[in-house]
PDB file of C-alpha atoms in Angstrom:
ATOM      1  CA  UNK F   1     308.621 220.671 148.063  1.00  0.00           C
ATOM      2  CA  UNK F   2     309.341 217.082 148.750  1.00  0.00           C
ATOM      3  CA  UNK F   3     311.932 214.706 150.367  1.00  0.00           C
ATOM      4  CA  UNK F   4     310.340 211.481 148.333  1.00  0.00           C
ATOM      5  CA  UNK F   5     312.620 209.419 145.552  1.00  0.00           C
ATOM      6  CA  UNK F   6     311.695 210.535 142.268  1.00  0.00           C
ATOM      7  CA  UNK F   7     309.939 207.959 140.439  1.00  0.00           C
ATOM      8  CA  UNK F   8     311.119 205.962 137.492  1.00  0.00           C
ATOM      9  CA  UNK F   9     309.768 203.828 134.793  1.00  0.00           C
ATOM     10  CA  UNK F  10     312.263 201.396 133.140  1.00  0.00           C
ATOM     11  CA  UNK F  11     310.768 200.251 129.762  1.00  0.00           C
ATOM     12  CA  UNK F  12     312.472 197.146 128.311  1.00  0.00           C
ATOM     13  CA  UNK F  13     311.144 195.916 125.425  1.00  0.00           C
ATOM     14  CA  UNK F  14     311.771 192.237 124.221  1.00  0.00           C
ATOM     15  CA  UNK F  15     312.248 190.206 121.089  1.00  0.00           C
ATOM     16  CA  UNK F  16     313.638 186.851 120.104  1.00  0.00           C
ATOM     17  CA  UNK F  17     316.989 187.234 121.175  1.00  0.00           C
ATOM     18  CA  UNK F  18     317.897 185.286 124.120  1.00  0.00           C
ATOM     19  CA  UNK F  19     321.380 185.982 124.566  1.00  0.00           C
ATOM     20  CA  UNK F  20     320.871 189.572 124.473  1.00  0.00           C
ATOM     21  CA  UNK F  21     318.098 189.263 126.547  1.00  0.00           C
ATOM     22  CA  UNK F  22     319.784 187.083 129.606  1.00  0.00           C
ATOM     23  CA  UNK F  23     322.928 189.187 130.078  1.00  0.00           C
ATOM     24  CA  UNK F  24     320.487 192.638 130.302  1.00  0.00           C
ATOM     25  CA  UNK F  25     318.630 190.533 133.150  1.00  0.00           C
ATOM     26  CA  UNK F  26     321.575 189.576 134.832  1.00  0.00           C
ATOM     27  CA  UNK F  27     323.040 192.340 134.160  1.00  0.00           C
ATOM     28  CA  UNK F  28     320.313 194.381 136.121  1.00  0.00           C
ATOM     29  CA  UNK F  29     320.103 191.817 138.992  1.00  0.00           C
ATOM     30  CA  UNK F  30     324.065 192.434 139.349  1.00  0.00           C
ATOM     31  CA  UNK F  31     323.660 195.922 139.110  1.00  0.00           C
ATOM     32  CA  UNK F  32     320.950 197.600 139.933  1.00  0.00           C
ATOM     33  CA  UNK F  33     318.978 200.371 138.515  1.00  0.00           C
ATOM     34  CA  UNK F  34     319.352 202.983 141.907  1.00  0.00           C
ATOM     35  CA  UNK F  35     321.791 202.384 144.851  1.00  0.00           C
ATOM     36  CA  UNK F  36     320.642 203.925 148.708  1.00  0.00           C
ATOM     37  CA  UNK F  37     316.853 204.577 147.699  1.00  0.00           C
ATOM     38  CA  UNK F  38     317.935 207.390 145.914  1.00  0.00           C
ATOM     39  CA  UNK F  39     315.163 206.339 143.187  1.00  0.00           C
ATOM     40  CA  UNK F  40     312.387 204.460 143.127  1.00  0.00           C
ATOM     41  CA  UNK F  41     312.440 202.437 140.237  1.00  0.00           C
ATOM     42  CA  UNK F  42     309.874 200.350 138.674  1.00  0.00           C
ATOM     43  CA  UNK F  43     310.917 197.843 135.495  1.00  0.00           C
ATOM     44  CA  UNK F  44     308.443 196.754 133.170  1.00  0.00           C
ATOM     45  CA  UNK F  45     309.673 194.233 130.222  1.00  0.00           C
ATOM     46  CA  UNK F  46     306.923 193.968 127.148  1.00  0.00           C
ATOM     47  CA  UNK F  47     307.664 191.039 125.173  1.00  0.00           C
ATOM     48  CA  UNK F  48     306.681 191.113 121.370  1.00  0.00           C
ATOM     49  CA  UNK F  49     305.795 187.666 120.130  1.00  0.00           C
ATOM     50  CA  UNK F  50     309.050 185.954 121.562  1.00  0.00           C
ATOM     51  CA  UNK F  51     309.453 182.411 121.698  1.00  0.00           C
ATOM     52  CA  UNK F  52     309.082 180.327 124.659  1.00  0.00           C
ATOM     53  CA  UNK F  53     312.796 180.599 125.848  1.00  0.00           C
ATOM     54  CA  UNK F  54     312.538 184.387 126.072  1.00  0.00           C
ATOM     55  CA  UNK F  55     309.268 184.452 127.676  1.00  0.00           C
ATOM     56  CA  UNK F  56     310.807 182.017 130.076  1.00  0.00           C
ATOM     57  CA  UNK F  57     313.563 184.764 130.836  1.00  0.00           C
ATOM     58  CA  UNK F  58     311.353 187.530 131.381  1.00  0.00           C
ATOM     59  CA  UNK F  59     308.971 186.003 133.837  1.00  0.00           C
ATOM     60  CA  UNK F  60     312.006 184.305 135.812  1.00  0.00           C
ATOM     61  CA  UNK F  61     313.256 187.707 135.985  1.00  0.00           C
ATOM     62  CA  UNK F  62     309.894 189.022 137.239  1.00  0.00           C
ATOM     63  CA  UNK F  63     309.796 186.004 139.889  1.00  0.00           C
ATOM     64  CA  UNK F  64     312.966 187.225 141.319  1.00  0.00           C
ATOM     65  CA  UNK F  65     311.444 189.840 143.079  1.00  0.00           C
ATOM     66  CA  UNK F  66     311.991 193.442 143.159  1.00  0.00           C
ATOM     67  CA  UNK F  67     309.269 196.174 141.203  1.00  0.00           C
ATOM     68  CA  UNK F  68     308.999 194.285 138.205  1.00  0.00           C
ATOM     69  CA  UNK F  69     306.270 193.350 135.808  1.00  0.00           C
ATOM     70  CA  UNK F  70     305.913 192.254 132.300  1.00  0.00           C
ATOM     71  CA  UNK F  71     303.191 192.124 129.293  1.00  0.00           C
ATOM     72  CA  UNK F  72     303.381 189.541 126.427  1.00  0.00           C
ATOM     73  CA  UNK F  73     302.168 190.368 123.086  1.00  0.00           C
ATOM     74  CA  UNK F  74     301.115 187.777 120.476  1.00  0.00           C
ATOM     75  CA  UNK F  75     303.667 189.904 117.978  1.00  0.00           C
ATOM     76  CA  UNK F  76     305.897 192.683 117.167  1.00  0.00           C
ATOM     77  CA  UNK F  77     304.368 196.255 117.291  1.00  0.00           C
ATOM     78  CA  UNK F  78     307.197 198.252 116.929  1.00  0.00           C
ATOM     79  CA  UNK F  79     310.198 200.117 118.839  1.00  0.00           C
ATOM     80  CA  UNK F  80     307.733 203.272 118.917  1.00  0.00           C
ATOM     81  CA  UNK F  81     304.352 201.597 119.911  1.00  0.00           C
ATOM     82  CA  UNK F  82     306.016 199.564 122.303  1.00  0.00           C
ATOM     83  CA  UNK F  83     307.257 201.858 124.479  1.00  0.00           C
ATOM     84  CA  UNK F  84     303.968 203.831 124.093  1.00  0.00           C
ATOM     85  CA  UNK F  85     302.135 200.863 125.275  1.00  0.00           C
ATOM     86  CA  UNK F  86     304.282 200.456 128.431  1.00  0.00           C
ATOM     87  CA  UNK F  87     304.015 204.155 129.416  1.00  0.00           C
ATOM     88  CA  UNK F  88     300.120 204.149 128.823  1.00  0.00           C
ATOM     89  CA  UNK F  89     300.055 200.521 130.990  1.00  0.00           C
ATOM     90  CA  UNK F  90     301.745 201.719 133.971  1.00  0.00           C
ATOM     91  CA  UNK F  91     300.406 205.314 134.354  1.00  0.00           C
ATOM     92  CA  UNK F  92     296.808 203.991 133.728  1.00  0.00           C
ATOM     93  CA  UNK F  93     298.055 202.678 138.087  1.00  0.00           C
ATOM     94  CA  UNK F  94     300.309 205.707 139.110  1.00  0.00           C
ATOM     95  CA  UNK F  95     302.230 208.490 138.024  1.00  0.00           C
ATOM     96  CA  UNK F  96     305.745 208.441 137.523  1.00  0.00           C
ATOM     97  CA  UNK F  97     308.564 211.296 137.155  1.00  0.00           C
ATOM     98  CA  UNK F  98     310.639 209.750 134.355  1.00  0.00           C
ATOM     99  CA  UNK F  99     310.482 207.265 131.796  1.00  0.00           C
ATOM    100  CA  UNK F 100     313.562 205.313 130.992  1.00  0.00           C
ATOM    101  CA  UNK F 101     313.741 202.986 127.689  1.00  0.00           C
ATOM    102  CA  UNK F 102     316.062 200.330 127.688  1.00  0.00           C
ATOM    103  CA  UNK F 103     317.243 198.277 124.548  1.00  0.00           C
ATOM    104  CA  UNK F 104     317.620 194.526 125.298  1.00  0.00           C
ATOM    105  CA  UNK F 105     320.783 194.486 123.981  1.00  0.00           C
ATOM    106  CA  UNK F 106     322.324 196.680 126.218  1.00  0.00           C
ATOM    107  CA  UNK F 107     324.589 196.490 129.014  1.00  0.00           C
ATOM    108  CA  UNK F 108     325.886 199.251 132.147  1.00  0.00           C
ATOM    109  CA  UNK F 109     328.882 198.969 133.841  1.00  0.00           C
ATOM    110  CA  UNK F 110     327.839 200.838 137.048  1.00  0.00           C
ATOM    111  CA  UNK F 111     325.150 200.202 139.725  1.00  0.00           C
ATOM    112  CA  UNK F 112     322.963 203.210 140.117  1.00  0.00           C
ATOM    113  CA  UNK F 113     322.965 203.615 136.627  1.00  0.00           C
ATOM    114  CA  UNK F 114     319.195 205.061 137.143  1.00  0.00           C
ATOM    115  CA  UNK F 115     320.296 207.868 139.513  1.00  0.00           C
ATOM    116  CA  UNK F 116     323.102 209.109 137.183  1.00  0.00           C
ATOM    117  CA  UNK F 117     319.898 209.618 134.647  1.00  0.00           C
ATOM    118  CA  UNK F 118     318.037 211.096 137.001  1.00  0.00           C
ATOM    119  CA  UNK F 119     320.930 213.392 138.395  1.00  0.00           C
ATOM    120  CA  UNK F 120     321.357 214.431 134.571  1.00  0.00           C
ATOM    121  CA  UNK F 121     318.064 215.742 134.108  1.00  0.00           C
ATOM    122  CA  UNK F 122     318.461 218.344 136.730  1.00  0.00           C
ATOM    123  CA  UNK F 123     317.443 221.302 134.956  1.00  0.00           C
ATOM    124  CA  UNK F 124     313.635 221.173 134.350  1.00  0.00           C
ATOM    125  CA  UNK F 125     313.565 222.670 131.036  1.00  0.00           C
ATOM    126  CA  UNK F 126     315.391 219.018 130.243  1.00  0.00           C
ATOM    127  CA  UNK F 127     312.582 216.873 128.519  1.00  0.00           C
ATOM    128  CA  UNK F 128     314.848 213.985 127.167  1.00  0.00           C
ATOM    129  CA  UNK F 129     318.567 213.075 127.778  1.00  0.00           C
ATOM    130  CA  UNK F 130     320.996 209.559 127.557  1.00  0.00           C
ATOM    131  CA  UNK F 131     324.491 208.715 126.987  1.00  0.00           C
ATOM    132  CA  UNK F 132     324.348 208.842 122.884  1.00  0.00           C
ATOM    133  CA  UNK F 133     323.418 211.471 120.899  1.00  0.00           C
ATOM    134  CA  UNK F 134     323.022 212.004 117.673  1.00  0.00           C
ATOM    135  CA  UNK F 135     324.837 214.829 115.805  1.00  0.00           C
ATOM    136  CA  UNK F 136     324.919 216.317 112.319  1.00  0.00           C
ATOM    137  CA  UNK F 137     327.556 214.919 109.753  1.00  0.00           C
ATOM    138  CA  UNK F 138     328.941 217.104 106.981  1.00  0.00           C
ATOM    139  CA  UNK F 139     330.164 213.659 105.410  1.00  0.00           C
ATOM    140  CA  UNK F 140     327.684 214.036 101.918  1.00  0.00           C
ATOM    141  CA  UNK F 141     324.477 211.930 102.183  1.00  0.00           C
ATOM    142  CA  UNK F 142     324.543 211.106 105.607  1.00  0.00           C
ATOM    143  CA  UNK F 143     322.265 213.385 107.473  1.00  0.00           C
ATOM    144  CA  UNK F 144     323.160 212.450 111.281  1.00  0.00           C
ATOM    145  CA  UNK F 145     325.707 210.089 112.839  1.00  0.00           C
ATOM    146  CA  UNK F 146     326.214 208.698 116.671  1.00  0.00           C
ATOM    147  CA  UNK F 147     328.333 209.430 119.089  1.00  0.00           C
ATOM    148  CA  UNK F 148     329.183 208.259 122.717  1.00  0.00           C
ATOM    149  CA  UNK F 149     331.108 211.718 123.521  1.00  0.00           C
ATOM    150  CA  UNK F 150     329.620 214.300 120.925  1.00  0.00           C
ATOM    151  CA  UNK F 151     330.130 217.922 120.070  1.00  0.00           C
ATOM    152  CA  UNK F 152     327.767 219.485 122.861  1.00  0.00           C
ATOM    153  CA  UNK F 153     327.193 222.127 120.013  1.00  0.00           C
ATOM    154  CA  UNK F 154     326.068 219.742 117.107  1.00  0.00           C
ATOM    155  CA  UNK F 155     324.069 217.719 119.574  1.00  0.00           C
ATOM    156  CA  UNK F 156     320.921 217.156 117.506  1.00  0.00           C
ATOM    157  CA  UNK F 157     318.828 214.288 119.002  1.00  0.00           C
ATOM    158  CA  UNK F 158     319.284 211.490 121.887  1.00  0.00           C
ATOM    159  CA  UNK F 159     319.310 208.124 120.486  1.00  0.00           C
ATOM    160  CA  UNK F 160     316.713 206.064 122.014  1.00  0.00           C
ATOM    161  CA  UNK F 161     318.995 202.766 123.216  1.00  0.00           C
ATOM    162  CA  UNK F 162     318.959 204.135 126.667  1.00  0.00           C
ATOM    163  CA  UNK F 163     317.303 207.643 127.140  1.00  0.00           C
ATOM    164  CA  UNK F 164     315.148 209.011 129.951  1.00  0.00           C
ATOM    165  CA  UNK F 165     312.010 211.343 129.421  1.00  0.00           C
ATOM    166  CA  UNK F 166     310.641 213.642 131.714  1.00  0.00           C
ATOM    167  CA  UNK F 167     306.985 212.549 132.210  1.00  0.00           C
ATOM    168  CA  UNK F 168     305.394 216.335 132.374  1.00  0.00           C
ATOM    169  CA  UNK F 169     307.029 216.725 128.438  1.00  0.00           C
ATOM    170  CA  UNK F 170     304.837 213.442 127.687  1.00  0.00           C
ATOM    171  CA  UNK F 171     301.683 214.677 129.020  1.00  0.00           C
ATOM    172  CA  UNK F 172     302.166 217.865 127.487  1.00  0.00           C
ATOM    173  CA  UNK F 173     303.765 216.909 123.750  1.00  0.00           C
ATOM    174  CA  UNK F 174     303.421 213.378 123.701  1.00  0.00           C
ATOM    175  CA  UNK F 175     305.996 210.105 122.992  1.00  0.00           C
ATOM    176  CA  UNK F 176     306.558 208.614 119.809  1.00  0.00           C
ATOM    177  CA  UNK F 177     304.486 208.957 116.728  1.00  0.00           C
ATOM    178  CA  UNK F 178     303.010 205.560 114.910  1.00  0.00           C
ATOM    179  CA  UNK F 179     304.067 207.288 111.320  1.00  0.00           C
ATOM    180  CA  UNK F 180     307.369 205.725 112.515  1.00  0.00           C
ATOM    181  CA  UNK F 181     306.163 202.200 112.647  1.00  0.00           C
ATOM    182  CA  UNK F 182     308.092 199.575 113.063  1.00  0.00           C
ATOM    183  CA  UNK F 183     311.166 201.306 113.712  1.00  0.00           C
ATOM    184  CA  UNK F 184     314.300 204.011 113.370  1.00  0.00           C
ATOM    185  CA  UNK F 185     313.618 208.016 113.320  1.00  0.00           C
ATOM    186  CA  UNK F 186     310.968 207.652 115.891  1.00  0.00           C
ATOM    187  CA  UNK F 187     313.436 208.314 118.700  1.00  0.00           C
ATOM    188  CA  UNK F 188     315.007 211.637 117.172  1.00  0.00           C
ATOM    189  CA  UNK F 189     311.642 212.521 115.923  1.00  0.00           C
ATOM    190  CA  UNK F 190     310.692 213.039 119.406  1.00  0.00           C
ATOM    191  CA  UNK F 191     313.353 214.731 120.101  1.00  0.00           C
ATOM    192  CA  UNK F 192     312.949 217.384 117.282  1.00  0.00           C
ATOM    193  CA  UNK F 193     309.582 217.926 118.573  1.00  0.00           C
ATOM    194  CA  UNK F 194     310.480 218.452 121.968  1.00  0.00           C
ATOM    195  CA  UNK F 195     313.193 220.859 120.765  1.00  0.00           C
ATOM    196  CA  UNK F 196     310.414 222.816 118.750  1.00  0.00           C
ATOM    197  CA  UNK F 197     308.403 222.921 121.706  1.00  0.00           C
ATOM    198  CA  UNK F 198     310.979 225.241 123.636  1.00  0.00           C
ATOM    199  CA  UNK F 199     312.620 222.154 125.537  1.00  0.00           C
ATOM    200  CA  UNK F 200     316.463 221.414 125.826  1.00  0.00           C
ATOM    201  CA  UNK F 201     317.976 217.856 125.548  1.00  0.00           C
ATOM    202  CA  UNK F 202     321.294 216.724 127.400  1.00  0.00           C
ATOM    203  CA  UNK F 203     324.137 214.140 126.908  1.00  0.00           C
ATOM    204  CA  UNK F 204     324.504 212.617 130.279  1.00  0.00           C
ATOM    205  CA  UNK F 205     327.424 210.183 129.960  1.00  0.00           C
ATOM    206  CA  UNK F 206     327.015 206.957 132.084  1.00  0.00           C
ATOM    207  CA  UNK F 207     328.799 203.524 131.302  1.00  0.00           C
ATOM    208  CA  UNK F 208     326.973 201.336 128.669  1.00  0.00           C
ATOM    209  CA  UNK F 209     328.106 199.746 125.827  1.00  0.00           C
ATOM    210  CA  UNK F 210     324.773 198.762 122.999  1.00  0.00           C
ATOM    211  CA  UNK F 211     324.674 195.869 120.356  1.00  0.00           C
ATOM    212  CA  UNK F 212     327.707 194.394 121.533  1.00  0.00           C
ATOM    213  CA  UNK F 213     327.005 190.713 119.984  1.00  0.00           C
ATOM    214  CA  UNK F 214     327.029 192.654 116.059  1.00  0.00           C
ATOM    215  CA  UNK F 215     326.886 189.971 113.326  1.00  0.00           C
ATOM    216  CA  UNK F 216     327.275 187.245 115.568  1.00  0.00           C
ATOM    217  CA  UNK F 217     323.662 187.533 116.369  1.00  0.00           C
ATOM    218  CA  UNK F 218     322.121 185.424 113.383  1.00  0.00           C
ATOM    219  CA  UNK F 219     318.668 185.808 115.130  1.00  0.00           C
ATOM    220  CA  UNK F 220     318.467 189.190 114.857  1.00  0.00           C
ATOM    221  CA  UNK F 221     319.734 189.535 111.396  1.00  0.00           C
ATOM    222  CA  UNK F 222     316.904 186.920 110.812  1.00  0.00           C
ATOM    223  CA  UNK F 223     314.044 189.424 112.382  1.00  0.00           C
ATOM    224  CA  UNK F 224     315.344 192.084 110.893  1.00  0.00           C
ATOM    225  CA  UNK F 225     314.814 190.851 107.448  1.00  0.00           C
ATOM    226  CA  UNK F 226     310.951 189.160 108.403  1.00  0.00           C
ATOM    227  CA  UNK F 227     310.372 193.045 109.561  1.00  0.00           C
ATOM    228  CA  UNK F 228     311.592 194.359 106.203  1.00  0.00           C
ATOM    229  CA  UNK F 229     309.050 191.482 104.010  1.00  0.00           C
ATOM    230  CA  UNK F 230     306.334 192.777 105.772  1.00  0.00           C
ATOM    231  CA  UNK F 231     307.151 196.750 105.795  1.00  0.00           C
ATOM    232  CA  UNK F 232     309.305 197.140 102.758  1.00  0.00           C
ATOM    233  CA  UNK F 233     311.915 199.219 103.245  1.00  0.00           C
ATOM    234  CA  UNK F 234     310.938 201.515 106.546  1.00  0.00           C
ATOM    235  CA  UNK F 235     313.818 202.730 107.063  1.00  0.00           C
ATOM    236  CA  UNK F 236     314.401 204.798 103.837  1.00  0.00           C
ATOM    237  CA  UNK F 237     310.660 205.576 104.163  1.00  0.00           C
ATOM    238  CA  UNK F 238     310.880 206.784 108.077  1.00  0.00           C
ATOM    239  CA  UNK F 239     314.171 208.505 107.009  1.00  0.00           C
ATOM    240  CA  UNK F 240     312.081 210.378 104.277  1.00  0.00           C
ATOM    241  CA  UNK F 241     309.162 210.902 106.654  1.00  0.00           C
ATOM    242  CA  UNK F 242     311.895 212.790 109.252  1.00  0.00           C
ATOM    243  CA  UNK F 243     313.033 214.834 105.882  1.00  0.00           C
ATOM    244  CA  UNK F 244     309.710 216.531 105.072  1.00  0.00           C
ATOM    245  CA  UNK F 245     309.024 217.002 108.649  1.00  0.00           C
ATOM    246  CA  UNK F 246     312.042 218.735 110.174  1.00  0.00           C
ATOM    247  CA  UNK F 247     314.709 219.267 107.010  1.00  0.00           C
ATOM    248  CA  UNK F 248     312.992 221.964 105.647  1.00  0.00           C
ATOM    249  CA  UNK F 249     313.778 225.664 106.005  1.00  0.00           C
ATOM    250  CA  UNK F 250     311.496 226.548 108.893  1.00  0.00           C
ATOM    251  CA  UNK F 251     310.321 223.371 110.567  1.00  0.00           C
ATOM    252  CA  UNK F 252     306.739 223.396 112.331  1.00  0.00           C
ATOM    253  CA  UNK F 253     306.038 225.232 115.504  1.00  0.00           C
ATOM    254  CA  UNK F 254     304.967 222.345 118.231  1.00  0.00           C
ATOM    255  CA  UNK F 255     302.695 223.653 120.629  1.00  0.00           C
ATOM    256  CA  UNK F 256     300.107 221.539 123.025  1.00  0.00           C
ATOM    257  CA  UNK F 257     297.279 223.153 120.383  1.00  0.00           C
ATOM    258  CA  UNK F 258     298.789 222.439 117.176  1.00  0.00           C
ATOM    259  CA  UNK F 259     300.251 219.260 118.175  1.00  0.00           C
ATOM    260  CA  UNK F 260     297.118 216.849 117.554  1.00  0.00           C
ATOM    261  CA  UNK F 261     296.800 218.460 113.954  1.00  0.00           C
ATOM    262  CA  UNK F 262     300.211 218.150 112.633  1.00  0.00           C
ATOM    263  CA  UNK F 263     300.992 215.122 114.476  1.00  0.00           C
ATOM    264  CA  UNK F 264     297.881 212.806 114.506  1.00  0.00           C
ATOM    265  CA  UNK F 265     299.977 209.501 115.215  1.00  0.00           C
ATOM    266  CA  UNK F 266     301.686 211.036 118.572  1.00  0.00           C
ATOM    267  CA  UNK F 267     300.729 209.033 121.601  1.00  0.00           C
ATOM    268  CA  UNK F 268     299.521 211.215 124.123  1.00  0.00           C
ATOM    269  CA  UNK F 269     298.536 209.701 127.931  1.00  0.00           C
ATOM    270  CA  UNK F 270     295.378 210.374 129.213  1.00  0.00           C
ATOM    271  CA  UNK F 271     296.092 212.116 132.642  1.00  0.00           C
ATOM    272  CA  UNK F 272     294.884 209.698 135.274  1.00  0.00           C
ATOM    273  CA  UNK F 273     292.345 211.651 137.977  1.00  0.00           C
ATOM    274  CA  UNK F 274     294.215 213.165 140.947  1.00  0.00           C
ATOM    275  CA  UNK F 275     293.018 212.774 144.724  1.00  0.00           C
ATOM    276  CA  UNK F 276     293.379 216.075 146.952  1.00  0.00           C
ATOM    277  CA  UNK F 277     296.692 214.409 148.339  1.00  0.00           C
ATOM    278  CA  UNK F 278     298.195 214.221 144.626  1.00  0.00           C
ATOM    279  CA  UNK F 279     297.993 210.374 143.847  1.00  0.00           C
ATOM    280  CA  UNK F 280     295.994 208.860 141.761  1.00  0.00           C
ATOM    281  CA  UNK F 281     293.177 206.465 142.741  1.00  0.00           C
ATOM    282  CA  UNK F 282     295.359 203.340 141.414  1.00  0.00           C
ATOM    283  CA  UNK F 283     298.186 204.042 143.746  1.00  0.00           C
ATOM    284  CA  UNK F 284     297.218 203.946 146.943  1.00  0.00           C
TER     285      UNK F 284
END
């Protein structure tokens, strides 16, 4: 056993939309991730081909102070692939217990925000949990819907605006899978896997509100249709993808074996080498 903070990971990941982008920031200065050391919290931003006003954002926010870091790409990589690449950049240095994702245009309404997560995830056959789920719908042709206070029993996969992950579930089944690129599925595909795998998910209700600018952020509506001339139609296609895969009458059995052959795309972390006294080399 241990008295140390568990260790978290805060993935944000950023994209040509500045007034998304600035509240989150403040928002996080105003109210931080963990309150009385009760986590250790590191937050990494990866930008995605932003213009020069967001980058200027993110590495003011960085300057502030604090355990922060950020990564600029030259463009957009996807939802999936960009949290894969923030999890493989930081544990390449040093282990960490959880992995939070963070959309950029979300907002919490509580300090220690982090430690309600963490608090959540209490049981250790947890491997994924956040305050959204999504749920089954018996309305005909929609397969799932959201919902901020679901049916615990219809509770089919945690929406990926603000979710944590249990690190040991990564290592042993992996994070999202690049079939998803750029976007949508990816988040409940994970969970369905995890599910498979013998692992429980969990609603763990903390105060956020997601997307809250709607059509009034022309920008986005903008990206979203340069993403759709260069992918076609991905969501319909990632939809269809999640169909074949876990719609049918007996879905796959995940295990650490099989996982590599039915799920080539999965982003698995190579384990970083351990010292006698449990950290790795990059830590100390």
């Amino acid at each position: 056993m241990t008295d140390r903070a568990p260790s978290v990971l805060v993935s944000i990941l950023s994209w040509d939309s500045p007034r998304y982008l600035a509240n989150l920031l403040d928002n996080l200065d105003g109210l931080p991730p963990s309150v009385g050391g009760r986590t250790s919290v590191h937050l990494h931003v990866l930008d995605q081909g932003s213009d020069a006003e967001t980058c200027e954002l993110i590495r003011s926010f960085v300057a502030r102070g604090g355990s922060r870091s950020a990564a600029f790409l030259p463009g957009n990589i996807g939802f999936g692939r960009g949290h894969n690449r923030v999890f493989e950049r930081v544990y390449r240095q040093t282990r960490f217990d959880y992995f939070v994702m963070v959309n950029q245009d979300v907002l919490f309404g509580h300090p220690g925000w982090v430690d309600q997560l963490v608090e959540g995830m209490a049981d250790p056959a947890v491997a994924i949990g956040g305050p959204v789920v999504w749920q089954l719908c018996d309305r005909p042709g929609v397969l799932l819907e959201t919902s901020p206070q679901p049916d615990v029993e219809r509770i089919f996969s945690i929406q990926g605006s603000v979710a944590i992950v249990r690190t040991d579930a990564v290592e042993r089944f992996g994070l999202f899978d690049a079939a998803y690129s750029p976007a949508y599925f990816e988040d409940t595909d994970l969970c369905r896997r995890y599910v498979h795998a013998g692992l429980k998910l969990a609603w763990i209700p903390i105060a956020q509100v997601h997307a809250y600018l709607g059509g009034q952020e022309k920008l986005i509506r903008r990206k979203a249709e340069a993403l759709r001339a260069e992918h076609g139609d991905f969501h319909a296609r990632n939809r269809a993808l999640f169909r074949r895969r876990w719609m049918a009458e007996t879905a796959p059995a995940v295990t650490e074996e099989t996982l590599e052959r039915l799920w080539p795309g999965v982003y698995r972390p190579k384990r970083p080498e351990r010292r006698a006294d449990g950290e790795s080399p990059a830590s100390s």
